[in-house]
mmCIF file of C-alpha atoms in Angstrom:
data_model
loop_
_atom_site.group_PDB
_atom_site.id
_atom_site.type_symbol
_atom_site.label_atom_id
_atom_site.label_comp_id
_atom_site.label_asym_id
_atom_site.label_seq_id
_atom_site.Cartn_x
_atom_site.Cartn_y
_atom_site.Cartn_z
ATOM 1 C CA UNK A 1 27.038 25.838 165.958
ATOM 2 C CA UNK A 2 26.898 29.345 164.382
ATOM 3 C CA UNK A 3 24.159 29.714 161.790
ATOM 4 C CA UNK A 4 25.860 32.631 159.851
ATOM 5 C CA UNK A 5 23.076 34.948 160.639
ATOM 6 C CA UNK A 6 25.351 37.913 161.204
ATOM 7 C CA UNK A 7 28.154 38.761 158.786
ATOM 8 C CA UNK A 8 31.765 38.356 159.926
ATOM 9 C CA UNK A 9 32.444 41.939 159.925
ATOM 10 C CA UNK A 10 29.533 42.560 162.138
ATOM 11 C CA UNK A 11 30.506 39.822 164.769
ATOM 12 C CA UNK A 12 34.099 41.422 164.775
ATOM 13 C CA UNK A 13 32.526 44.922 165.549
ATOM 14 C CA UNK A 14 30.862 43.359 168.583
ATOM 15 C CA UNK A 15 34.055 43.250 170.723
ATOM 16 C CA UNK A 16 34.637 46.863 170.390
ATOM 17 C CA UNK A 17 30.990 47.939 171.136
ATOM 18 C CA UNK A 18 30.102 49.911 174.480
ATOM 19 C CA UNK A 19 26.792 50.886 175.541
ATOM 20 C CA UNK A 20 26.211 54.769 176.012
ATOM 21 C CA UNK A 21 22.971 56.093 177.602
ATOM 22 C CA UNK A 22 21.643 58.284 180.241
ATOM 23 C CA UNK A 23 18.337 58.639 182.227
ATOM 24 C CA UNK A 24 16.976 61.900 183.754
ATOM 25 C CA UNK A 25 13.921 60.661 185.196
ATOM 26 C CA UNK A 26 13.620 62.022 188.802
ATOM 27 C CA UNK A 27 11.433 59.046 189.902
ATOM 28 C CA UNK A 28 14.027 56.598 188.527
ATOM 29 C CA UNK A 29 16.909 58.425 190.173
ATOM 30 C CA UNK A 30 15.655 59.040 193.686
ATOM 31 C CA UNK A 31 13.109 56.224 194.089
ATOM 32 C CA UNK A 32 13.734 53.665 191.469
ATOM 33 C CA UNK A 33 17.587 53.396 191.615
ATOM 34 C CA UNK A 34 17.843 53.036 195.181
ATOM 35 C CA UNK A 35 15.111 50.461 195.132
ATOM 36 C CA UNK A 36 16.626 48.345 192.218
ATOM 37 C CA UNK A 37 20.059 48.623 193.953
ATOM 38 C CA UNK A 38 18.562 46.841 196.776
ATOM 39 C CA UNK A 39 16.557 44.204 194.813
ATOM 40 C CA UNK A 40 19.526 43.064 192.654
ATOM 41 C CA UNK A 41 21.324 42.010 195.782
ATOM 42 C CA UNK A 42 18.798 39.233 196.261
ATOM 43 C CA UNK A 43 19.418 37.751 192.820
ATOM 44 C CA UNK A 44 21.924 34.917 192.750
ATOM 45 C CA UNK A 45 25.354 35.641 191.131
ATOM 46 C CA UNK A 46 24.903 32.398 189.303
ATOM 47 C CA UNK A 47 21.792 33.740 187.339
ATOM 48 C CA UNK A 48 22.527 35.324 184.007
ATOM 49 C CA UNK A 49 21.344 38.728 183.498
ATOM 50 C CA UNK A 50 19.485 37.550 180.230
ATOM 51 C CA UNK A 51 17.622 35.099 182.478
ATOM 52 C CA UNK A 52 16.401 38.218 184.616
ATOM 53 C CA UNK A 53 15.253 39.857 181.515
ATOM 54 C CA UNK A 54 13.626 36.784 180.179
ATOM 55 C CA UNK A 55 11.726 36.087 183.336
ATOM 56 C CA UNK A 56 10.309 39.708 183.524
ATOM 57 C CA UNK A 57 9.168 39.099 180.040
ATOM 58 C CA UNK A 58 7.399 36.027 180.795
ATOM 59 C CA UNK A 59 5.306 37.970 183.475
ATOM 60 C CA UNK A 60 4.143 40.260 180.489
ATOM 61 C CA UNK A 61 3.171 37.256 178.501
ATOM 62 C CA UNK A 62 1.352 35.619 181.461
ATOM 63 C CA UNK A 63 -0.607 39.169 182.246
ATOM 64 C CA UNK A 64 -1.685 39.327 178.447
ATOM 65 C CA UNK A 65 -2.713 35.609 178.241
ATOM 66 C CA UNK A 66 -4.803 36.327 181.321
ATOM 67 C CA UNK A 67 -6.198 39.460 180.023
ATOM 68 C CA UNK A 68 -7.338 37.923 176.635
ATOM 69 C CA UNK A 69 -9.242 35.454 178.417
ATOM 70 C CA UNK A 70 -11.814 37.915 179.407
ATOM 71 C CA UNK A 71 -11.460 40.798 176.915
ATOM 72 C CA UNK A 72 -10.980 38.857 173.786
ATOM 73 C CA UNK A 73 -12.085 41.832 171.680
ATOM 74 C CA UNK A 74 -10.753 44.528 173.853
ATOM 75 C CA UNK A 75 -14.101 45.361 175.138
ATOM 76 C CA UNK A 76 -16.224 43.687 177.860
ATOM 77 C CA UNK A 77 -15.999 43.015 181.728
ATOM 78 C CA UNK A 78 -12.611 42.283 183.182
ATOM 79 C CA UNK A 79 -12.650 41.277 186.854
ATOM 80 C CA UNK A 80 -10.689 43.742 189.223
ATOM 81 C CA UNK A 81 -8.486 40.975 190.269
ATOM 82 C CA UNK A 82 -7.257 40.451 186.733
ATOM 83 C CA UNK A 83 -6.354 44.100 186.707
ATOM 84 C CA UNK A 84 -4.453 44.137 190.143
ATOM 85 C CA UNK A 85 -2.519 41.112 188.808
ATOM 86 C CA UNK A 86 -1.684 42.965 185.453
ATOM 87 C CA UNK A 87 -0.270 46.002 187.422
ATOM 88 C CA UNK A 88 1.645 43.771 189.719
ATOM 89 C CA UNK A 89 3.220 41.828 186.802
ATOM 90 C CA UNK A 90 4.081 44.934 185.193
ATOM 91 C CA UNK A 91 5.808 46.161 188.427
ATOM 92 C CA UNK A 92 7.745 42.784 188.259
ATOM 93 C CA UNK A 93 8.655 43.241 184.589
ATOM 94 C CA UNK A 94 9.648 47.041 185.382
ATOM 95 C CA UNK A 95 11.839 45.539 188.179
ATOM 96 C CA UNK A 96 13.557 42.840 186.378
ATOM 97 C CA UNK A 97 14.138 45.248 183.391
ATOM 98 C CA UNK A 98 15.954 47.575 185.567
ATOM 99 C CA UNK A 99 17.896 45.167 187.423
ATOM 100 C CA UNK A 100 19.345 42.933 184.553
ATOM 101 C CA UNK A 101 22.040 45.667 183.628
ATOM 102 C CA UNK A 102 23.114 45.692 187.250
ATOM 103 C CA UNK A 103 23.185 42.042 187.411
ATOM 104 C CA UNK A 104 25.362 42.123 184.187
ATOM 105 C CA UNK A 105 27.765 44.220 186.047
ATOM 106 C CA UNK A 106 27.740 41.998 189.208
ATOM 107 C CA UNK A 107 28.500 38.893 187.400
ATOM 108 C CA UNK A 108 30.832 40.560 184.830
ATOM 109 C CA UNK A 109 28.726 39.361 182.065
ATOM 110 C CA UNK A 110 27.804 42.644 180.129
ATOM 111 C CA UNK A 111 27.523 42.213 176.476
ATOM 112 C CA UNK A 112 25.908 43.615 173.222
ATOM 113 C CA UNK A 113 23.618 40.450 173.517
ATOM 114 C CA UNK A 114 22.292 41.725 176.659
ATOM 115 C CA UNK A 115 21.314 45.036 175.162
ATOM 116 C CA UNK A 116 19.642 43.223 172.098
ATOM 117 C CA UNK A 117 17.689 40.856 174.373
ATOM 118 C CA UNK A 118 16.704 43.808 176.714
ATOM 119 C CA UNK A 119 15.466 45.914 173.783
ATOM 120 C CA UNK A 120 13.941 43.091 172.103
ATOM 121 C CA UNK A 121 11.866 42.020 175.062
ATOM 122 C CA UNK A 122 10.856 45.672 175.541
ATOM 123 C CA UNK A 123 9.750 45.828 171.873
ATOM 124 C CA UNK A 124 7.643 42.822 172.161
ATOM 125 C CA UNK A 125 6.179 43.712 175.517
ATOM 126 C CA UNK A 126 5.095 47.186 174.127
ATOM 127 C CA UNK A 127 2.350 45.608 172.045
ATOM 128 C CA UNK A 128 1.218 43.434 174.986
ATOM 129 C CA UNK A 129 1.173 46.065 177.468
ATOM 130 C CA UNK A 130 -0.805 48.143 175.252
ATOM 131 C CA UNK A 131 -3.378 45.647 174.604
ATOM 132 C CA UNK A 132 -3.807 44.999 178.276
ATOM 133 C CA UNK A 133 -4.190 48.751 178.968
ATOM 134 C CA UNK A 134 -6.653 49.031 175.864
ATOM 135 C CA UNK A 135 -8.783 46.045 177.341
ATOM 136 C CA UNK A 136 -9.056 48.085 180.660
ATOM 137 C CA UNK A 137 -10.048 51.072 179.341
ATOM 138 C CA UNK A 138 -12.462 49.516 177.098
ATOM 139 C CA UNK A 139 -10.593 50.800 173.805
ATOM 140 C CA UNK A 140 -10.801 48.966 170.307
ATOM 141 C CA UNK A 141 -10.835 49.600 166.844
ATOM 142 C CA UNK A 142 -9.122 52.716 165.437
ATOM 143 C CA UNK A 143 -8.616 54.167 169.051
ATOM 144 C CA UNK A 144 -6.525 51.192 169.828
ATOM 145 C CA UNK A 145 -4.674 51.412 166.451
ATOM 146 C CA UNK A 146 -3.954 54.897 167.154
ATOM 147 C CA UNK A 147 -2.601 54.113 170.678
ATOM 148 C CA UNK A 148 -0.460 51.158 169.613
ATOM 149 C CA UNK A 149 1.042 53.079 166.613
ATOM 150 C CA UNK A 150 2.278 56.047 168.643
ATOM 151 C CA UNK A 151 3.813 53.850 171.383
ATOM 152 C CA UNK A 152 5.714 51.824 168.522
ATOM 153 C CA UNK A 153 6.570 55.222 166.954
ATOM 154 C CA UNK A 154 8.068 56.413 170.129
ATOM 155 C CA UNK A 155 10.115 53.292 170.677
ATOM 156 C CA UNK A 156 11.367 53.148 166.945
ATOM 157 C CA UNK A 157 12.327 56.936 167.032
ATOM 158 C CA UNK A 158 14.409 56.314 170.199
ATOM 159 C CA UNK A 159 16.136 53.467 168.548
ATOM 160 C CA UNK A 160 16.643 55.353 165.194
ATOM 161 C CA UNK A 161 18.207 58.422 167.118
ATOM 162 C CA UNK A 162 20.648 56.003 169.030
ATOM 163 C CA UNK A 163 21.342 54.211 165.668
ATOM 164 C CA UNK A 164 23.024 57.470 164.468
ATOM 165 C CA UNK A 165 24.125 59.063 167.960
ATOM 166 C CA UNK A 166 25.310 56.035 169.617
ATOM 167 C CA UNK A 167 23.645 56.973 172.899
ATOM 168 C CA UNK A 168 20.140 56.541 174.414
ATOM 169 C CA UNK A 169 19.496 59.442 176.329
ATOM 170 C CA UNK A 170 16.052 59.245 178.394
ATOM 171 C CA UNK A 171 14.342 62.451 179.347
ATOM 172 C CA UNK A 172 12.868 63.644 182.598
ATOM 173 C CA UNK A 173 9.583 61.860 181.523
ATOM 174 C CA UNK A 174 10.061 58.560 179.916
ATOM 175 C CA UNK A 175 9.196 54.902 179.969
ATOM 176 C CA UNK A 176 9.459 54.796 183.863
ATOM 177 C CA UNK A 177 6.751 57.235 184.408
ATOM 178 C CA UNK A 178 4.690 55.702 181.545
ATOM 179 C CA UNK A 179 4.664 52.311 183.415
ATOM 180 C CA UNK A 180 3.965 53.723 186.678
ATOM 181 C CA UNK A 181 0.978 55.611 185.127
ATOM 182 C CA UNK A 182 0.025 52.219 183.436
ATOM 183 C CA UNK A 183 0.012 50.531 186.790
ATOM 184 C CA UNK A 184 -2.013 53.150 188.422
ATOM 185 C CA UNK A 185 -4.408 52.978 185.698
ATOM 186 C CA UNK A 186 -4.819 49.131 185.967
ATOM 187 C CA UNK A 187 -5.445 49.709 190.023
ATOM 188 C CA UNK A 188 -7.752 52.601 189.598
ATOM 189 C CA UNK A 189 -9.842 50.592 186.925
ATOM 190 C CA UNK A 190 -9.823 47.521 189.270
ATOM 191 C CA UNK A 191 -11.478 49.959 191.824
ATOM 192 C CA UNK A 192 -14.052 51.684 189.587
ATOM 193 C CA UNK A 193 -14.759 48.957 187.086
ATOM 194 C CA UNK A 194 -13.911 48.683 183.269
ATOM 195 C CA UNK A 195 -17.269 50.089 182.292
ATOM 196 C CA UNK A 196 -16.649 53.471 183.986
ATOM 197 C CA UNK A 197 -14.426 54.358 181.373
ATOM 198 C CA UNK A 198 -17.411 53.987 178.825
ATOM 199 C CA UNK A 199 -18.886 57.143 180.219
ATOM 200 C CA UNK A 200 -18.684 60.449 178.317
ATOM 201 C CA UNK A 201 -17.972 64.156 178.923
ATOM 202 C CA UNK A 202 -18.543 66.500 176.014
ATOM 203 C CA UNK A 203 -19.283 63.645 173.608
ATOM 204 C CA UNK A 204 -15.943 61.710 174.298
ATOM 205 C CA UNK A 205 -15.633 58.583 176.117
ATOM 206 C CA UNK A 206 -13.540 58.813 179.352
ATOM 207 C CA UNK A 207 -11.381 56.317 177.640
ATOM 208 C CA UNK A 208 -10.772 58.243 174.491
ATOM 209 C CA UNK A 209 -9.750 61.221 176.405
ATOM 210 C CA UNK A 210 -7.528 59.309 178.467
ATOM 211 C CA UNK A 211 -5.855 58.002 175.104
ATOM 212 C CA UNK A 212 -5.592 61.362 173.996
ATOM 213 C CA UNK A 213 -3.797 62.819 177.048
ATOM 214 C CA UNK A 214 -1.554 59.599 177.243
ATOM 215 C CA UNK A 215 -0.377 59.751 173.650
ATOM 216 C CA UNK A 216 0.460 63.531 173.955
ATOM 217 C CA UNK A 217 3.773 63.213 175.840
ATOM 218 C CA UNK A 218 4.524 60.265 173.361
ATOM 219 C CA UNK A 219 4.003 62.595 170.486
ATOM 220 C CA UNK A 220 6.176 65.163 172.225
ATOM 221 C CA UNK A 221 9.004 62.675 172.490
ATOM 222 C CA UNK A 222 9.008 61.615 169.138
ATOM 223 C CA UNK A 223 8.930 64.992 167.668
ATOM 224 C CA UNK A 224 11.644 66.003 170.031
ATOM 225 C CA UNK A 225 13.697 63.338 168.477
ATOM 226 C CA UNK A 226 12.930 64.494 165.087
ATOM 227 C CA UNK A 227 13.943 67.975 166.138
ATOM 228 C CA UNK A 228 17.214 66.899 167.537
ATOM 229 C CA UNK A 229 18.042 64.860 164.603
ATOM 230 C CA UNK A 230 17.329 67.623 162.233
ATOM 231 C CA UNK A 231 20.147 69.501 163.932
ATOM 232 C CA UNK A 232 22.536 66.541 164.489
ATOM 233 C CA UNK A 233 22.662 64.979 161.171
ATOM 234 C CA UNK A 234 23.905 68.036 159.256
ATOM 235 C CA UNK A 235 26.762 68.238 162.049
ATOM 236 C CA UNK A 236 27.692 64.679 161.223
ATOM 237 C CA UNK A 237 27.381 65.222 157.403
ATOM 238 C CA UNK A 238 24.632 62.633 157.133
ATOM 239 C CA UNK A 239 22.101 63.447 154.507
ATOM 240 C CA UNK A 240 18.547 63.689 155.747
ATOM 241 C CA UNK A 241 17.162 61.364 152.700
ATOM 242 C CA UNK A 242 19.788 58.575 153.996
ATOM 243 C CA UNK A 243 18.487 58.837 157.612
ATOM 244 C CA UNK A 244 14.793 58.908 156.281
ATOM 245 C CA UNK A 245 15.434 55.573 154.585
ATOM 246 C CA UNK A 246 16.318 54.035 157.886
ATOM 247 C CA UNK A 247 12.886 55.054 159.047
ATOM 248 C CA UNK A 248 11.158 53.659 156.118
ATOM 249 C CA UNK A 249 10.510 50.053 157.518
ATOM 250 C CA UNK A 250 8.441 51.553 160.260
ATOM 251 C CA UNK A 251 6.535 53.609 157.855
ATOM 252 C CA UNK A 252 5.688 50.984 155.266
ATOM 253 C CA UNK A 253 4.634 48.527 157.956
ATOM 254 C CA UNK A 254 2.370 50.914 159.547
ATOM 255 C CA UNK A 255 0.889 52.098 156.259
ATOM 256 C CA UNK A 256 0.438 48.563 155.095
ATOM 257 C CA UNK A 257 -1.552 47.435 158.286
ATOM 258 C CA UNK A 258 -3.550 50.448 158.119
ATOM 259 C CA UNK A 259 -4.435 50.049 154.599
ATOM 260 C CA UNK A 260 -5.484 46.732 155.418
ATOM 261 C CA UNK A 261 -7.628 47.604 158.094
ATOM 262 C CA UNK A 262 -9.294 50.293 156.249
ATOM 263 C CA UNK A 263 -10.175 47.926 153.201
ATOM 264 C CA UNK A 264 -10.742 44.943 155.202
ATOM 265 C CA UNK A 265 -13.891 43.053 153.861
ATOM 266 C CA UNK A 266 -14.279 41.383 157.336
ATOM 267 C CA UNK A 267 -13.686 44.152 159.415
ATOM 268 C CA UNK A 268 -10.733 42.457 161.185
ATOM 269 C CA UNK A 269 -9.604 45.358 163.337
ATOM 270 C CA UNK A 270 -13.008 44.731 165.431
ATOM 271 C CA UNK A 271 -13.415 41.248 164.749
ATOM 272 C CA UNK A 272 -9.987 39.770 165.313
ATOM 273 C CA UNK A 273 -8.182 42.732 167.138
ATOM 274 C CA UNK A 274 -5.626 40.658 168.853
ATOM 275 C CA UNK A 275 -4.525 38.789 165.976
ATOM 276 C CA UNK A 276 -4.241 42.107 164.267
ATOM 277 C CA UNK A 277 -2.564 44.041 166.668
ATOM 278 C CA UNK A 278 -0.094 41.544 167.766
ATOM 279 C CA UNK A 279 0.837 40.888 164.081
ATOM 280 C CA UNK A 280 1.316 44.602 163.558
ATOM 281 C CA UNK A 281 3.247 45.026 166.965
ATOM 282 C CA UNK A 282 5.527 42.317 166.407
ATOM 283 C CA UNK A 283 6.479 42.997 162.907
ATOM 284 C CA UNK A 284 7.268 46.369 164.119
ATOM 285 C CA UNK A 285 9.350 44.784 166.971
ATOM 286 C CA UNK A 286 11.177 42.801 164.431
ATOM 287 C CA UNK A 287 12.234 46.000 162.687
ATOM 288 C CA UNK A 288 13.230 47.793 165.779
ATOM 289 C CA UNK A 289 15.492 44.842 166.873
ATOM 290 C CA UNK A 290 17.009 44.643 163.438
ATOM 291 C CA UNK A 291 17.968 48.046 163.917
ATOM 292 C CA UNK A 292 19.531 47.577 167.166
ATOM 293 C CA UNK A 293 21.408 44.711 165.815
ATOM 294 C CA UNK A 294 22.846 46.847 163.006
ATOM 295 C CA UNK A 295 24.054 49.456 165.446
ATOM 296 C CA UNK A 296 25.796 47.111 167.898
ATOM 297 C CA UNK A 297 27.375 45.280 164.978
ATOM 298 C CA UNK A 298 28.146 48.518 162.964
ATOM 299 C CA UNK A 299 26.455 47.228 159.994
ATOM 300 C CA UNK A 300 24.177 49.339 157.659
ATOM 301 C CA UNK A 301 20.347 48.897 157.966
ATOM 302 C CA UNK A 302 18.469 48.006 154.689
ATOM 303 C CA UNK A 303 15.603 50.296 154.078
ATOM 304 C CA UNK A 304 13.577 47.439 152.576
ATOM 305 C CA UNK A 305 13.063 44.503 154.656
ATOM 306 C CA UNK A 306 11.384 41.347 153.145
ATOM 307 C CA UNK A 307 9.532 39.934 156.122
ATOM 308 C CA UNK A 308 6.560 42.554 155.846
ATOM 309 C CA UNK A 309 6.084 41.738 152.113
ATOM 310 C CA UNK A 310 3.275 39.406 152.229
ATOM 311 C CA UNK A 311 1.374 41.913 154.429
ATOM 312 C CA UNK A 312 2.012 44.465 151.581
ATOM 313 C CA UNK A 313 0.475 42.038 149.167
ATOM 314 C CA UNK A 314 -2.638 41.286 151.326
ATOM 315 C CA UNK A 315 -3.081 45.254 152.018
ATOM 316 C CA UNK A 316 -3.204 45.548 148.106
ATOM 317 C CA UNK A 317 -5.484 42.693 147.607
ATOM 318 C CA UNK A 318 -7.882 44.121 149.962
ATOM 319 C CA UNK A 319 -7.791 47.591 148.471
ATOM 320 C CA UNK A 320 -8.378 46.047 145.087
ATOM 321 C CA UNK A 321 -11.481 44.201 146.622
ATOM 322 C CA UNK A 322 -10.421 40.848 145.535
ATOM 323 C CA UNK A 323 -10.039 39.124 148.901
ATOM 324 C CA UNK A 324 -13.041 37.668 150.626
ATOM 325 C CA UNK A 325 -13.639 37.656 154.394
ATOM 326 C CA UNK A 326 -12.906 34.091 154.528
ATOM 327 C CA UNK A 327 -9.581 34.433 152.894
ATOM 328 C CA UNK A 328 -8.891 37.403 154.828
ATOM 329 C CA UNK A 329 -9.143 35.583 158.068
ATOM 330 C CA UNK A 330 -6.777 32.825 156.981
ATOM 331 C CA UNK A 331 -4.299 35.731 155.645
ATOM 332 C CA UNK A 332 -4.454 37.365 159.252
ATOM 333 C CA UNK A 333 -3.650 33.952 160.852
ATOM 334 C CA UNK A 334 -0.812 33.803 158.241
ATOM 335 C CA UNK A 335 0.339 37.091 159.130
ATOM 336 C CA UNK A 336 0.264 36.515 162.955
ATOM 337 C CA UNK A 337 2.323 33.408 162.616
ATOM 338 C CA UNK A 338 4.759 35.136 159.987
ATOM 339 C CA UNK A 339 5.317 38.021 162.457
ATOM 340 C CA UNK A 340 6.191 35.784 165.418
ATOM 341 C CA UNK A 341 7.890 33.026 163.348
ATOM 342 C CA UNK A 342 10.061 35.741 161.623
ATOM 343 C CA UNK A 343 10.930 37.243 165.195
ATOM 344 C CA UNK A 344 11.801 33.799 166.352
ATOM 345 C CA UNK A 345 13.985 33.067 163.303
ATOM 346 C CA UNK A 346 15.670 36.408 163.865
ATOM 347 C CA UNK A 347 16.336 35.838 167.647
ATOM 348 C CA UNK A 348 17.718 32.345 167.264
ATOM 349 C CA UNK A 349 20.072 33.411 164.321
ATOM 350 C CA UNK A 350 21.342 36.314 166.362
ATOM 351 C CA UNK A 351 21.608 34.819 169.683
ATOM 352 C CA UNK A 352 23.510 31.526 168.266
ATOM 353 C CA UNK A 353 25.967 33.694 166.316
ATOM 354 C CA UNK A 354 26.695 36.127 169.000
ATOM 355 C CA UNK A 355 26.973 33.413 171.947
ATOM 356 C CA UNK A 356 29.342 31.492 169.755
ATOM 357 C CA UNK A 357 31.560 34.282 168.470
ATOM 358 C CA UNK A 358 32.011 35.993 171.982
ATOM 359 C CA UNK A 359 32.151 32.522 173.583
ATOM 360 C CA UNK A 360 29.118 33.613 176.189
ATOM 361 C CA UNK A 361 26.103 31.820 177.337
ATOM 362 C CA UNK A 362 22.381 32.963 176.723
ATOM 363 C CA UNK A 363 20.197 32.232 179.706
ATOM 364 C CA UNK A 364 22.848 30.543 181.664
ATOM 365 C CA UNK A 365 26.421 32.044 182.498
ATOM 366 C CA UNK A 366 29.156 30.232 180.930
ATOM 367 C CA UNK A 367 32.144 29.260 183.161
ATOM 368 C CA UNK A 368 35.188 31.293 182.152
ATOM 369 C CA UNK A 369 38.118 29.303 180.897
ATOM 370 C CA UNK A 370 40.769 29.410 183.407
ATOM 371 C CA UNK A 371 44.427 30.339 182.148
ATOM 372 C CA UNK A 372 46.900 27.795 182.855
ATOM 373 C CA UNK A 373 49.929 28.827 184.993
ATOM 374 C CA UNK A 374 53.399 29.195 183.370
ATOM 375 C CA UNK A 375 55.437 26.345 183.279
ATOM 376 C CA UNK A 376 58.633 26.359 185.434
#
């Protein structure tokens, strides 16, 4: 039964929605695509494309849970075999993420829901993959915050651009190369050991140098998006302030978590990094997924989102110095639960409404109704 999460006019718009995008990656074109076309032939035609996506996402969750057993504070020894598994599971995730669309076309099950599930899992995975990598590099605190912020910024900027242009155009260097680089880093670290990254060169840890070099392309891609949109918006007679409002949720969530960390009485960015970063990343993933939903349903995106409001309150209380370390710890657990619970609620409402309106399955293919032959 539908829950009425998506307005009627949004559901109607789903039937006319068509995905548009391109991928200029050389690696994806000449190596990835032939491999993925081969792999998808082994997937049963009875498997729903969303199931392919979801299975890939489960590998990222498993990889993250395995990592935090050893690196609960993003620092400390992590066995080489764990890093090899992280690389392997990321490879599986990348493969599943690449073939879900191909499986949708094979089974004639393409739908806007598939795009929502794909982008949603990607948004959630971004935080977990970042934390896995930070654990391997022995990067914590503000360096980790810097890394995660720019990864989420790049993701949000791409979806923000697609919200207005209607097309997702990936450049010559994009997520494919980033994932390959992450896999290579895990395998390299498995060979040299996590402590190798704590060595210094010119006063900077190897890991910090790596972070600066790795985030440079991300900063470039985000900057390129803004430059393109600076030209595109006037052509479409869209005012800059209106477009800026659509970016507001990312900015306010980032500022709130940053302020909280700066004013934290218990230094939570170091004492509870996983709770803090998962809450931050999942909250951003929620904003991204809502933006995607509004795009595929042709609905407007509200610049004010109520979900992060409790985080805004906690950040202000920390700034005013009225929140103790014990209370802050409880607030952090609350923010973590709010971010995950809020996303699950959003996902449930979205999936149920779309599945019922389009008469499709979520993780399982729904048998198509056969048309009765005309009577003689």
